[in-house]
């Protein structure tokens, strides 16, 4: 008996009424009643994405329906009316970031999906999907109104955070994937900072998107860029060539260089206390603390397992330092000698990125397992 197109993906039977609900690859759910070759169609509903799974609730009045678009629905058996329960990514989540609000964050994936989330109820406030091969590699906010993202197809794109409307784009921003972005905006200086697989760091005018400056110091891909926490005319970059550089935008030249012989730098952040040292993490499982006046790192922390660290982030108050590598999220207390404070295990695949909420009460991590983990942090994970 033909039921749907795209293949019959799931089927459930109501134990009391013997009604059969069928989910198809065309995104339809159909309710049938009958036996043998005599079946009557009693209802039909269409969902977003092909149906991948269905489960009957114990009382027989509702079914849970999952689709390949990452959506989960509650559906009444009586009239097949549905309510969206949850939304998720269906490919590796590559980046996550907060703006100025502590209850709203954004994430992006390798399939080109960008989602803005509400932390109060974990719902999606806005989303879009860009048809770009390889998807997004990095992302940051402009205040709390827009999202700037770097992509595998060499583009830098900007979307309105509330509507997900495309505001502007910079095609061929680098000769390779755009691997890192950061922004700064005030009355005197506004720019977009980008780093790419071609090893270059570029500064673009935020309003006109014109190329202002370019630094080609790295010999391999740039893994992270950031604006100095104290002086916005200084920007920093770290790369897979085991080097980290600081550039002065006013003097239009590199002013500080830090290098090691081995251990490609995979992440970069900056302390808010002490001497505002840069902190890098690398593939050899090390945290290196760099002072601008010293050639060698002033402090080195080595992971006993020598696990690859993918990213590092200082908390908004500057007290805590979070790192991720493999499946773990580690939090260190920078006061009193950089003590390991907590470990969080929630991912089943390597963690790609993490970010602190502005109020420092939550930490968000994303990974190759398509998951977003929300860690409540009140002095401990």
mmCIF file of C-alpha atoms in Angstrom:
data_model
loop_
_atom_site.group_PDB
_atom_site.id
_atom_site.type_symbol
_atom_site.label_atom_id
_atom_site.label_comp_id
_atom_site.label_asym_id
_atom_site.label_seq_id
_atom_site.Cartn_x
_atom_site.Cartn_y
_atom_site.Cartn_z
ATOM 1 C CA UNK A 1 0.000 0.000 0.000
ATOM 2 C CA UNK A 2 1.654 3.308 -1.038
ATOM 3 C CA UNK A 3 1.951 5.599 1.972
ATOM 4 C CA UNK A 4 4.477 8.302 1.150
ATOM 5 C CA UNK A 5 7.311 9.235 -1.159
ATOM 6 C CA UNK A 6 10.946 9.239 -0.137
ATOM 7 C CA UNK A 7 10.649 5.921 1.643
ATOM 8 C CA UNK A 8 8.781 4.849 4.771
ATOM 9 C CA UNK A 9 11.167 5.923 7.553
ATOM 10 C CA UNK A 10 9.161 5.218 10.738
ATOM 11 C CA UNK A 11 5.894 3.664 11.856
ATOM 12 C CA UNK A 12 4.017 3.519 15.187
ATOM 13 C CA UNK A 13 0.775 1.824 16.209
ATOM 14 C CA UNK A 14 -1.640 3.151 18.809
ATOM 15 C CA UNK A 15 -2.283 0.214 21.204
ATOM 16 C CA UNK A 16 -5.857 1.250 22.016
ATOM 17 C CA UNK A 17 -7.314 2.449 18.691
ATOM 18 C CA UNK A 18 -4.994 0.460 16.377
ATOM 19 C CA UNK A 19 -4.400 3.587 14.316
ATOM 20 C CA UNK A 20 -1.122 3.487 12.382
ATOM 21 C CA UNK A 21 1.014 6.604 11.956
ATOM 22 C CA UNK A 22 3.614 6.528 9.181
ATOM 23 C CA UNK A 23 6.533 8.931 8.735
ATOM 24 C CA UNK A 24 8.074 9.389 5.308
ATOM 25 C CA UNK A 25 11.192 10.735 3.681
ATOM 26 C CA UNK A 26 9.101 13.523 2.165
ATOM 27 C CA UNK A 27 8.461 14.982 5.637
ATOM 28 C CA UNK A 28 4.844 13.799 5.894
ATOM 29 C CA UNK A 29 3.152 11.975 8.744
ATOM 30 C CA UNK A 30 0.001 10.091 7.757
ATOM 31 C CA UNK A 31 -2.615 8.455 10.003
ATOM 32 C CA UNK A 32 -4.173 5.284 8.638
ATOM 33 C CA UNK A 33 -6.869 2.914 9.879
ATOM 34 C CA UNK A 34 -7.852 -0.475 8.470
ATOM 35 C CA UNK A 35 -6.509 -3.956 7.875
ATOM 36 C CA UNK A 36 -5.125 -6.201 5.137
ATOM 37 C CA UNK A 37 -5.354 -4.218 1.864
ATOM 38 C CA UNK A 38 -8.138 -1.942 3.058
ATOM 39 C CA UNK A 39 -6.728 1.219 4.579
ATOM 40 C CA UNK A 40 -8.310 4.650 5.018
ATOM 41 C CA UNK A 41 -6.307 7.863 5.270
ATOM 42 C CA UNK A 42 -7.632 9.771 8.299
ATOM 43 C CA UNK A 43 -5.107 12.590 8.564
ATOM 44 C CA UNK A 44 -1.899 14.048 7.210
ATOM 45 C CA UNK A 45 0.696 16.593 8.374
ATOM 46 C CA UNK A 46 3.933 17.930 6.903
ATOM 47 C CA UNK A 47 7.032 18.677 8.962
ATOM 48 C CA UNK A 48 10.373 20.339 8.273
ATOM 49 C CA UNK A 49 12.738 17.642 7.054
ATOM 50 C CA UNK A 50 12.469 13.935 6.389
ATOM 51 C CA UNK A 51 11.059 11.917 9.281
ATOM 52 C CA UNK A 52 13.778 9.803 10.892
ATOM 53 C CA UNK A 53 12.101 8.477 14.041
ATOM 54 C CA UNK A 54 8.729 8.244 15.790
ATOM 55 C CA UNK A 55 7.761 7.125 19.265
ATOM 56 C CA UNK A 56 4.346 6.781 20.878
ATOM 57 C CA UNK A 57 3.836 8.426 24.275
ATOM 58 C CA UNK A 58 2.667 5.985 26.954
ATOM 59 C CA UNK A 59 -0.901 7.310 27.097
ATOM 60 C CA UNK A 60 -1.312 6.872 23.330
ATOM 61 C CA UNK A 61 -2.463 10.449 22.692
ATOM 62 C CA UNK A 62 0.811 11.877 21.374
ATOM 63 C CA UNK A 63 3.794 10.813 19.328
ATOM 64 C CA UNK A 64 7.310 12.251 19.291
ATOM 65 C CA UNK A 65 8.631 12.815 15.790
ATOM 66 C CA UNK A 66 12.241 13.537 14.837
ATOM 67 C CA UNK A 67 13.414 14.813 11.452
ATOM 68 C CA UNK A 68 16.752 15.003 9.675
ATOM 69 C CA UNK A 69 16.703 18.801 9.994
ATOM 70 C CA UNK A 70 17.461 18.399 13.699
ATOM 71 C CA UNK A 71 13.921 19.102 14.881
ATOM 72 C CA UNK A 72 11.814 17.236 17.420
ATOM 73 C CA UNK A 73 8.015 17.599 17.445
ATOM 74 C CA UNK A 74 5.146 16.629 19.737
ATOM 75 C CA UNK A 75 2.193 15.542 17.610
ATOM 76 C CA UNK A 76 -1.351 14.774 18.727
ATOM 77 C CA UNK A 77 -2.622 11.488 17.342
ATOM 78 C CA UNK A 78 -6.170 12.865 17.183
ATOM 79 C CA UNK A 79 -5.653 15.636 14.608
ATOM 80 C CA UNK A 80 -1.873 15.419 13.877
ATOM 81 C CA UNK A 81 -1.327 18.986 15.078
ATOM 82 C CA UNK A 82 2.311 19.467 16.045
ATOM 83 C CA UNK A 83 4.392 21.560 18.392
ATOM 84 C CA UNK A 84 8.128 22.110 18.003
ATOM 85 C CA UNK A 85 9.958 20.830 21.075
ATOM 86 C CA UNK A 86 13.633 21.279 20.257
ATOM 87 C CA UNK A 87 16.052 22.203 17.483
ATOM 88 C CA UNK A 88 19.652 21.136 17.008
ATOM 89 C CA UNK A 89 22.529 21.094 14.561
ATOM 90 C CA UNK A 90 22.895 18.100 12.258
ATOM 91 C CA UNK A 91 26.607 18.543 11.458
ATOM 92 C CA UNK A 92 29.772 19.417 13.348
ATOM 93 C CA UNK A 93 29.306 22.618 15.363
ATOM 94 C CA UNK A 94 32.401 24.639 14.542
ATOM 95 C CA UNK A 95 32.038 27.863 16.548
ATOM 96 C CA UNK A 96 30.071 29.568 19.301
ATOM 97 C CA UNK A 97 30.034 33.139 20.637
ATOM 98 C CA UNK A 98 28.228 35.583 22.914
ATOM 99 C CA UNK A 99 27.506 39.237 22.284
ATOM 100 C CA UNK A 100 26.751 41.716 25.059
ATOM 101 C CA UNK A 101 23.773 39.754 26.414
ATOM 102 C CA UNK A 102 24.241 36.811 28.761
ATOM 103 C CA UNK A 103 21.024 35.060 27.744
ATOM 104 C CA UNK A 104 21.620 34.957 23.979
ATOM 105 C CA UNK A 105 24.404 33.203 22.058
ATOM 106 C CA UNK A 106 25.033 32.052 18.497
ATOM 107 C CA UNK A 107 26.463 28.899 16.958
ATOM 108 C CA UNK A 108 27.405 27.795 13.447
ATOM 109 C CA UNK A 109 28.115 24.458 11.811
ATOM 110 C CA UNK A 110 30.006 22.867 8.947
ATOM 111 C CA UNK A 111 26.772 22.523 6.956
ATOM 112 C CA UNK A 112 26.342 26.309 6.809
ATOM 113 C CA UNK A 113 23.694 26.677 9.535
ATOM 114 C CA UNK A 114 23.752 29.673 11.889
ATOM 115 C CA UNK A 115 21.464 29.665 14.925
ATOM 116 C CA UNK A 116 20.808 32.268 17.610
ATOM 117 C CA UNK A 117 19.718 30.694 20.906
ATOM 118 C CA UNK A 118 17.797 31.892 23.947
ATOM 119 C CA UNK A 119 19.385 30.485 27.106
ATOM 120 C CA UNK A 120 16.211 31.021 29.120
ATOM 121 C CA UNK A 121 14.368 28.170 27.379
ATOM 122 C CA UNK A 122 16.998 26.858 24.911
ATOM 123 C CA UNK A 123 14.860 27.834 21.940
ATOM 124 C CA UNK A 124 16.092 29.174 18.610
ATOM 125 C CA UNK A 125 15.379 32.864 18.159
ATOM 126 C CA UNK A 126 16.589 33.039 14.561
ATOM 127 C CA UNK A 127 18.360 30.782 12.094
ATOM 128 C CA UNK A 128 19.544 30.609 8.529
ATOM 129 C CA UNK A 129 21.499 28.292 6.280
ATOM 130 C CA UNK A 130 24.082 29.507 3.789
ATOM 131 C CA UNK A 131 24.739 27.288 0.777
ATOM 132 C CA UNK A 132 28.519 27.457 1.141
ATOM 133 C CA UNK A 133 30.762 24.383 0.801
ATOM 134 C CA UNK A 134 32.430 23.491 4.094
ATOM 135 C CA UNK A 135 30.243 25.801 6.162
ATOM 136 C CA UNK A 136 31.329 28.364 8.752
ATOM 137 C CA UNK A 137 34.714 28.245 10.489
ATOM 138 C CA UNK A 138 34.478 31.155 12.953
ATOM 139 C CA UNK A 139 32.070 33.798 14.201
ATOM 140 C CA UNK A 140 31.755 36.867 16.415
ATOM 141 C CA UNK A 141 29.173 39.516 17.316
ATOM 142 C CA UNK A 142 28.974 43.216 16.550
ATOM 143 C CA UNK A 143 27.406 44.403 19.802
ATOM 144 C CA UNK A 144 24.208 42.384 20.078
ATOM 145 C CA UNK A 145 22.717 43.237 16.688
ATOM 146 C CA UNK A 146 24.770 41.440 14.026
ATOM 147 C CA UNK A 147 26.927 38.363 13.488
ATOM 148 C CA UNK A 148 30.147 38.331 11.462
ATOM 149 C CA UNK A 149 31.302 34.898 10.299
ATOM 150 C CA UNK A 150 34.246 33.465 8.367
ATOM 151 C CA UNK A 151 33.662 30.671 5.875
ATOM 152 C CA UNK A 152 35.373 27.806 4.135
ATOM 153 C CA UNK A 153 34.572 29.357 0.734
ATOM 154 C CA UNK A 154 36.870 32.383 1.477
ATOM 155 C CA UNK A 155 33.963 34.715 2.361
ATOM 156 C CA UNK A 156 33.309 36.921 5.381
ATOM 157 C CA UNK A 157 29.564 37.329 5.883
ATOM 158 C CA UNK A 158 27.420 39.460 8.168
ATOM 159 C CA UNK A 159 23.841 38.670 9.234
ATOM 160 C CA UNK A 160 21.278 40.533 11.263
ATOM 161 C CA UNK A 161 21.006 38.657 14.569
ATOM 162 C CA UNK A 162 17.233 39.046 14.925
ATOM 163 C CA UNK A 163 16.096 38.288 11.361
ATOM 164 C CA UNK A 164 19.138 36.440 9.940
ATOM 165 C CA UNK A 165 18.944 38.677 6.882
ATOM 166 C CA UNK A 166 22.270 38.943 5.036
ATOM 167 C CA UNK A 167 23.592 42.487 5.572
ATOM 168 C CA UNK A 168 26.859 42.350 3.642
ATOM 169 C CA UNK A 169 29.663 40.042 2.580
ATOM 170 C CA UNK A 170 33.327 40.237 1.610
ATOM 171 C CA UNK A 171 34.035 37.742 -1.195
ATOM 172 C CA UNK A 172 37.527 36.238 -1.417
ATOM 173 C CA UNK A 173 38.544 37.863 1.853
ATOM 174 C CA UNK A 174 41.517 35.470 1.936
ATOM 175 C CA UNK A 175 43.240 33.076 -0.444
ATOM 176 C CA UNK A 176 41.802 30.168 1.474
ATOM 177 C CA UNK A 177 39.279 29.541 4.221
ATOM 178 C CA UNK A 178 38.648 32.346 6.707
ATOM 179 C CA UNK A 179 39.661 30.714 9.990
ATOM 180 C CA UNK A 180 39.334 33.544 12.532
ATOM 181 C CA UNK A 181 37.374 36.788 12.905
ATOM 182 C CA UNK A 182 37.044 39.537 15.510
ATOM 183 C CA UNK A 183 35.481 42.989 15.542
ATOM 184 C CA UNK A 184 35.900 46.310 17.298
ATOM 185 C CA UNK A 185 33.604 49.301 17.129
ATOM 186 C CA UNK A 186 33.680 52.639 18.940
ATOM 187 C CA UNK A 187 33.531 56.325 18.065
ATOM 188 C CA UNK A 188 37.169 56.507 17.017
ATOM 189 C CA UNK A 189 37.907 53.112 15.488
ATOM 190 C CA UNK A 190 35.728 50.438 13.882
ATOM 191 C CA UNK A 191 37.041 47.422 12.004
ATOM 192 C CA UNK A 192 36.706 43.723 11.238
ATOM 193 C CA UNK A 193 39.781 41.602 11.887
ATOM 194 C CA UNK A 194 40.186 38.365 9.938
ATOM 195 C CA UNK A 195 42.742 35.582 9.629
ATOM 196 C CA UNK A 196 42.946 32.908 6.957
ATOM 197 C CA UNK A 197 44.514 29.673 5.833
ATOM 198 C CA UNK A 198 46.847 31.724 3.662
ATOM 199 C CA UNK A 199 48.604 32.978 6.819
ATOM 200 C CA UNK A 200 47.512 36.588 6.402
ATOM 201 C CA UNK A 201 45.822 38.862 8.923
ATOM 202 C CA UNK A 202 43.621 41.547 7.392
ATOM 203 C CA UNK A 203 41.833 44.575 8.801
ATOM 204 C CA UNK A 204 38.656 45.754 7.068
ATOM 205 C CA UNK A 205 36.742 48.984 7.600
ATOM 206 C CA UNK A 206 33.521 47.999 9.354
ATOM 207 C CA UNK A 207 31.299 50.451 7.518
ATOM 208 C CA UNK A 208 32.747 50.318 4.004
ATOM 209 C CA UNK A 209 34.328 46.815 4.152
ATOM 210 C CA UNK A 210 37.404 48.193 2.417
ATOM 211 C CA UNK A 211 40.758 46.575 3.118
ATOM 212 C CA UNK A 212 42.678 48.897 5.468
ATOM 213 C CA UNK A 213 45.752 46.860 6.379
ATOM 214 C CA UNK A 214 47.293 43.459 5.766
ATOM 215 C CA UNK A 215 49.980 41.572 7.653
ATOM 216 C CA UNK A 216 51.531 38.452 6.162
ATOM 217 C CA UNK A 217 53.728 37.168 8.966
ATOM 218 C CA UNK A 218 52.431 33.631 9.463
ATOM 219 C CA UNK A 219 53.800 30.814 7.316
ATOM 220 C CA UNK A 220 50.776 28.597 7.944
ATOM 221 C CA UNK A 221 47.087 29.002 8.738
ATOM 222 C CA UNK A 222 45.997 31.583 11.307
ATOM 223 C CA UNK A 223 44.119 29.823 14.110
ATOM 224 C CA UNK A 224 42.914 32.820 16.155
ATOM 225 C CA UNK A 225 42.792 36.609 16.084
ATOM 226 C CA UNK A 226 41.721 38.980 18.831
ATOM 227 C CA UNK A 227 41.618 42.659 19.715
ATOM 228 C CA UNK A 228 43.757 43.762 22.650
ATOM 229 C CA UNK A 229 41.739 44.083 25.868
ATOM 230 C CA UNK A 230 43.334 47.446 26.704
ATOM 231 C CA UNK A 231 44.364 49.126 23.443
ATOM 232 C CA UNK A 232 42.088 48.576 20.407
ATOM 233 C CA UNK A 233 44.868 49.771 18.106
ATOM 234 C CA UNK A 234 46.712 46.551 18.974
ATOM 235 C CA UNK A 235 45.592 43.203 17.557
ATOM 236 C CA UNK A 236 46.976 39.721 18.104
ATOM 237 C CA UNK A 237 47.137 36.542 16.054
ATOM 238 C CA UNK A 238 48.267 32.951 16.583
ATOM 239 C CA UNK A 239 48.989 30.394 13.887
ATOM 240 C CA UNK A 240 49.789 26.792 13.140
ATOM 241 C CA UNK A 241 53.387 27.855 12.392
ATOM 242 C CA UNK A 242 54.052 27.929 16.173
ATOM 243 C CA UNK A 243 54.070 31.720 16.292
ATOM 244 C CA UNK A 244 52.002 34.526 17.803
ATOM 245 C CA UNK A 245 52.239 38.155 16.708
ATOM 246 C CA UNK A 246 51.024 41.534 17.887
ATOM 247 C CA UNK A 247 50.390 44.330 15.376
ATOM 248 C CA UNK A 248 50.063 48.070 15.906
ATOM 249 C CA UNK A 249 47.379 49.455 13.592
ATOM 250 C CA UNK A 250 48.553 53.036 14.042
ATOM 251 C CA UNK A 251 52.150 52.267 13.148
ATOM 252 C CA UNK A 252 50.996 49.710 10.569
ATOM 253 C CA UNK A 253 53.590 47.133 11.525
ATOM 254 C CA UNK A 254 54.252 44.121 13.696
ATOM 255 C CA UNK A 255 55.515 45.119 17.123
ATOM 256 C CA UNK A 256 55.820 41.840 19.084
ATOM 257 C CA UNK A 257 56.625 38.271 18.030
ATOM 258 C CA UNK A 258 56.575 35.041 20.038
ATOM 259 C CA UNK A 259 57.694 31.689 18.615
ATOM 260 C CA UNK A 260 58.398 28.121 19.704
ATOM 261 C CA UNK A 261 60.095 25.297 17.849
ATOM 262 C CA UNK A 262 57.237 22.817 18.045
ATOM 263 C CA UNK A 263 53.582 22.741 18.960
ATOM 264 C CA UNK A 264 51.258 24.501 16.529
ATOM 265 C CA UNK A 265 49.179 27.186 18.254
ATOM 266 C CA UNK A 266 45.490 26.287 18.057
ATOM 267 C CA UNK A 267 44.013 28.951 20.336
ATOM 268 C CA UNK A 268 44.688 32.399 21.756
ATOM 269 C CA UNK A 269 43.247 34.544 24.555
ATOM 270 C CA UNK A 270 44.428 37.374 26.803
ATOM 271 C CA UNK A 271 44.514 37.857 30.539
ATOM 272 C CA UNK A 272 42.754 40.871 32.030
ATOM 273 C CA UNK A 273 44.921 41.036 35.149
ATOM 274 C CA UNK A 274 48.671 40.908 35.731
ATOM 275 C CA UNK A 275 50.461 42.260 32.624
ATOM 276 C CA UNK A 276 47.649 41.341 30.216
ATOM 277 C CA UNK A 277 49.713 38.388 29.001
ATOM 278 C CA UNK A 278 48.677 36.474 25.921
ATOM 279 C CA UNK A 279 47.797 32.815 26.516
ATOM 280 C CA UNK A 280 48.184 30.247 23.737
ATOM 281 C CA UNK A 281 47.290 26.564 23.613
ATOM 282 C CA UNK A 282 48.900 24.106 21.235
ATOM 283 C CA UNK A 283 48.793 20.629 19.753
ATOM 284 C CA UNK A 284 51.333 19.356 22.285
ATOM 285 C CA UNK A 285 48.954 19.955 25.173
ATOM 286 C CA UNK A 286 50.621 23.088 26.529
ATOM 287 C CA UNK A 287 49.351 26.407 27.834
ATOM 288 C CA UNK A 288 51.925 29.145 27.250
ATOM 289 C CA UNK A 289 51.715 32.571 28.910
ATOM 290 C CA UNK A 290 53.477 35.356 26.996
ATOM 291 C CA UNK A 291 54.572 38.776 28.232
ATOM 292 C CA UNK A 292 55.120 41.384 25.520
ATOM 293 C CA UNK A 293 58.536 42.246 26.977
ATOM 294 C CA UNK A 294 59.812 38.666 27.172
ATOM 295 C CA UNK A 295 60.893 36.437 24.287
ATOM 296 C CA UNK A 296 60.175 33.184 26.143
ATOM 297 C CA UNK A 297 56.896 32.246 27.857
ATOM 298 C CA UNK A 298 56.686 33.391 31.474
ATOM 299 C CA UNK A 299 54.640 30.334 32.447
ATOM 300 C CA UNK A 300 54.097 26.886 30.924
ATOM 301 C CA UNK A 301 51.402 24.369 31.855
ATOM 302 C CA UNK A 302 51.700 20.899 30.339
ATOM 303 C CA UNK A 303 48.847 18.417 30.091
ATOM 304 C CA UNK A 304 49.963 15.056 31.548
ATOM 305 C CA UNK A 305 48.228 13.246 28.677
ATOM 306 C CA UNK A 306 49.702 15.715 26.126
ATOM 307 C CA UNK A 307 46.229 16.020 24.641
ATOM 308 C CA UNK A 308 45.699 18.445 21.788
ATOM 309 C CA UNK A 309 44.148 21.656 23.064
ATOM 310 C CA UNK A 310 41.828 23.261 20.540
ATOM 311 C CA UNK A 311 40.857 26.545 22.183
ATOM 312 C CA UNK A 312 41.360 28.636 25.299
ATOM 313 C CA UNK A 313 39.268 31.448 26.780
ATOM 314 C CA UNK A 314 39.702 33.815 29.739
ATOM 315 C CA UNK A 315 36.482 34.574 31.630
ATOM 316 C CA UNK A 316 34.990 38.108 31.540
ATOM 317 C CA UNK A 317 36.301 38.980 35.022
ATOM 318 C CA UNK A 318 39.721 37.593 34.184
ATOM 319 C CA UNK A 319 39.780 35.147 37.082
ATOM 320 C CA UNK A 320 39.117 31.857 35.273
ATOM 321 C CA UNK A 321 40.651 30.205 32.243
ATOM 322 C CA UNK A 322 38.763 27.565 30.257
ATOM 323 C CA UNK A 323 40.391 25.213 27.765
ATOM 324 C CA UNK A 324 39.086 22.355 25.664
ATOM 325 C CA UNK A 325 40.782 19.416 24.078
ATOM 326 C CA UNK A 326 39.583 15.976 23.121
ATOM 327 C CA UNK A 327 36.276 15.502 24.987
ATOM 328 C CA UNK A 328 37.011 17.536 28.125
ATOM 329 C CA UNK A 329 36.354 21.114 29.190
ATOM 330 C CA UNK A 330 38.778 22.246 31.898
ATOM 331 C CA UNK A 331 38.513 25.381 34.035
ATOM 332 C CA UNK A 332 41.517 26.862 35.851
ATOM 333 C CA UNK A 333 41.584 29.496 38.583
ATOM 334 C CA UNK A 334 44.222 32.060 37.630
ATOM 335 C CA UNK A 335 44.482 33.381 41.156
ATOM 336 C CA UNK A 336 47.092 31.706 43.267
ATOM 337 C CA UNK A 337 49.075 29.772 40.683
ATOM 338 C CA UNK A 338 46.671 28.593 37.969
ATOM 339 C CA UNK A 339 44.945 25.743 39.790
ATOM 340 C CA UNK A 340 42.750 23.212 37.969
ATOM 341 C CA UNK A 341 39.309 23.945 39.352
ATOM 342 C CA UNK A 342 36.852 21.761 37.442
ATOM 343 C CA UNK A 343 36.495 19.337 34.553
ATOM 344 C CA UNK A 344 33.424 18.808 32.429
ATOM 345 C CA UNK A 345 32.779 15.694 30.350
ATOM 346 C CA UNK A 346 29.769 16.057 28.081
ATOM 347 C CA UNK A 347 30.989 15.564 24.523
ATOM 348 C CA UNK A 348 31.505 12.271 22.727
ATOM 349 C CA UNK A 349 33.734 13.788 20.026
ATOM 350 C CA UNK A 350 36.479 16.438 20.180
ATOM 351 C CA UNK A 351 35.412 19.887 21.369
ATOM 352 C CA UNK A 352 35.773 22.592 18.704
ATOM 353 C CA UNK A 353 35.116 25.829 20.558
ATOM 354 C CA UNK A 354 33.981 27.329 23.854
ATOM 355 C CA UNK A 355 32.876 30.723 25.102
ATOM 356 C CA UNK A 356 32.036 32.367 28.432
ATOM 357 C CA UNK A 357 28.762 34.196 28.969
ATOM 358 C CA UNK A 358 29.299 37.894 29.805
ATOM 359 C CA UNK A 359 28.009 37.369 33.375
ATOM 360 C CA UNK A 360 30.454 34.453 33.822
ATOM 361 C CA UNK A 361 27.678 32.164 35.061
ATOM 362 C CA UNK A 362 27.678 29.844 32.062
ATOM 363 C CA UNK A 363 30.181 28.327 29.687
ATOM 364 C CA UNK A 364 29.157 27.027 26.258
ATOM 365 C CA UNK A 365 31.120 24.352 24.407
ATOM 366 C CA UNK A 366 30.496 22.880 20.954
ATOM 367 C CA UNK A 367 31.997 19.899 19.197
ATOM 368 C CA UNK A 368 32.219 17.448 16.344
ATOM 369 C CA UNK A 369 29.410 15.398 17.922
ATOM 370 C CA UNK A 370 26.914 18.072 16.734
ATOM 371 C CA UNK A 371 26.229 18.925 20.379
ATOM 372 C CA UNK A 372 26.107 22.190 22.299
ATOM 373 C CA UNK A 373 26.867 21.783 26.006
ATOM 374 C CA UNK A 374 25.725 24.480 28.436
ATOM 375 C CA UNK A 375 27.755 24.405 31.662
ATOM 376 C CA UNK A 376 26.322 26.285 34.639
ATOM 377 C CA UNK A 377 29.270 27.846 36.425
ATOM 378 C CA UNK A 378 29.058 29.329 39.911
ATOM 379 C CA UNK A 379 32.642 28.847 40.914
ATOM 380 C CA UNK A 380 32.458 25.187 39.766
ATOM 381 C CA UNK A 381 31.202 23.325 36.698
#
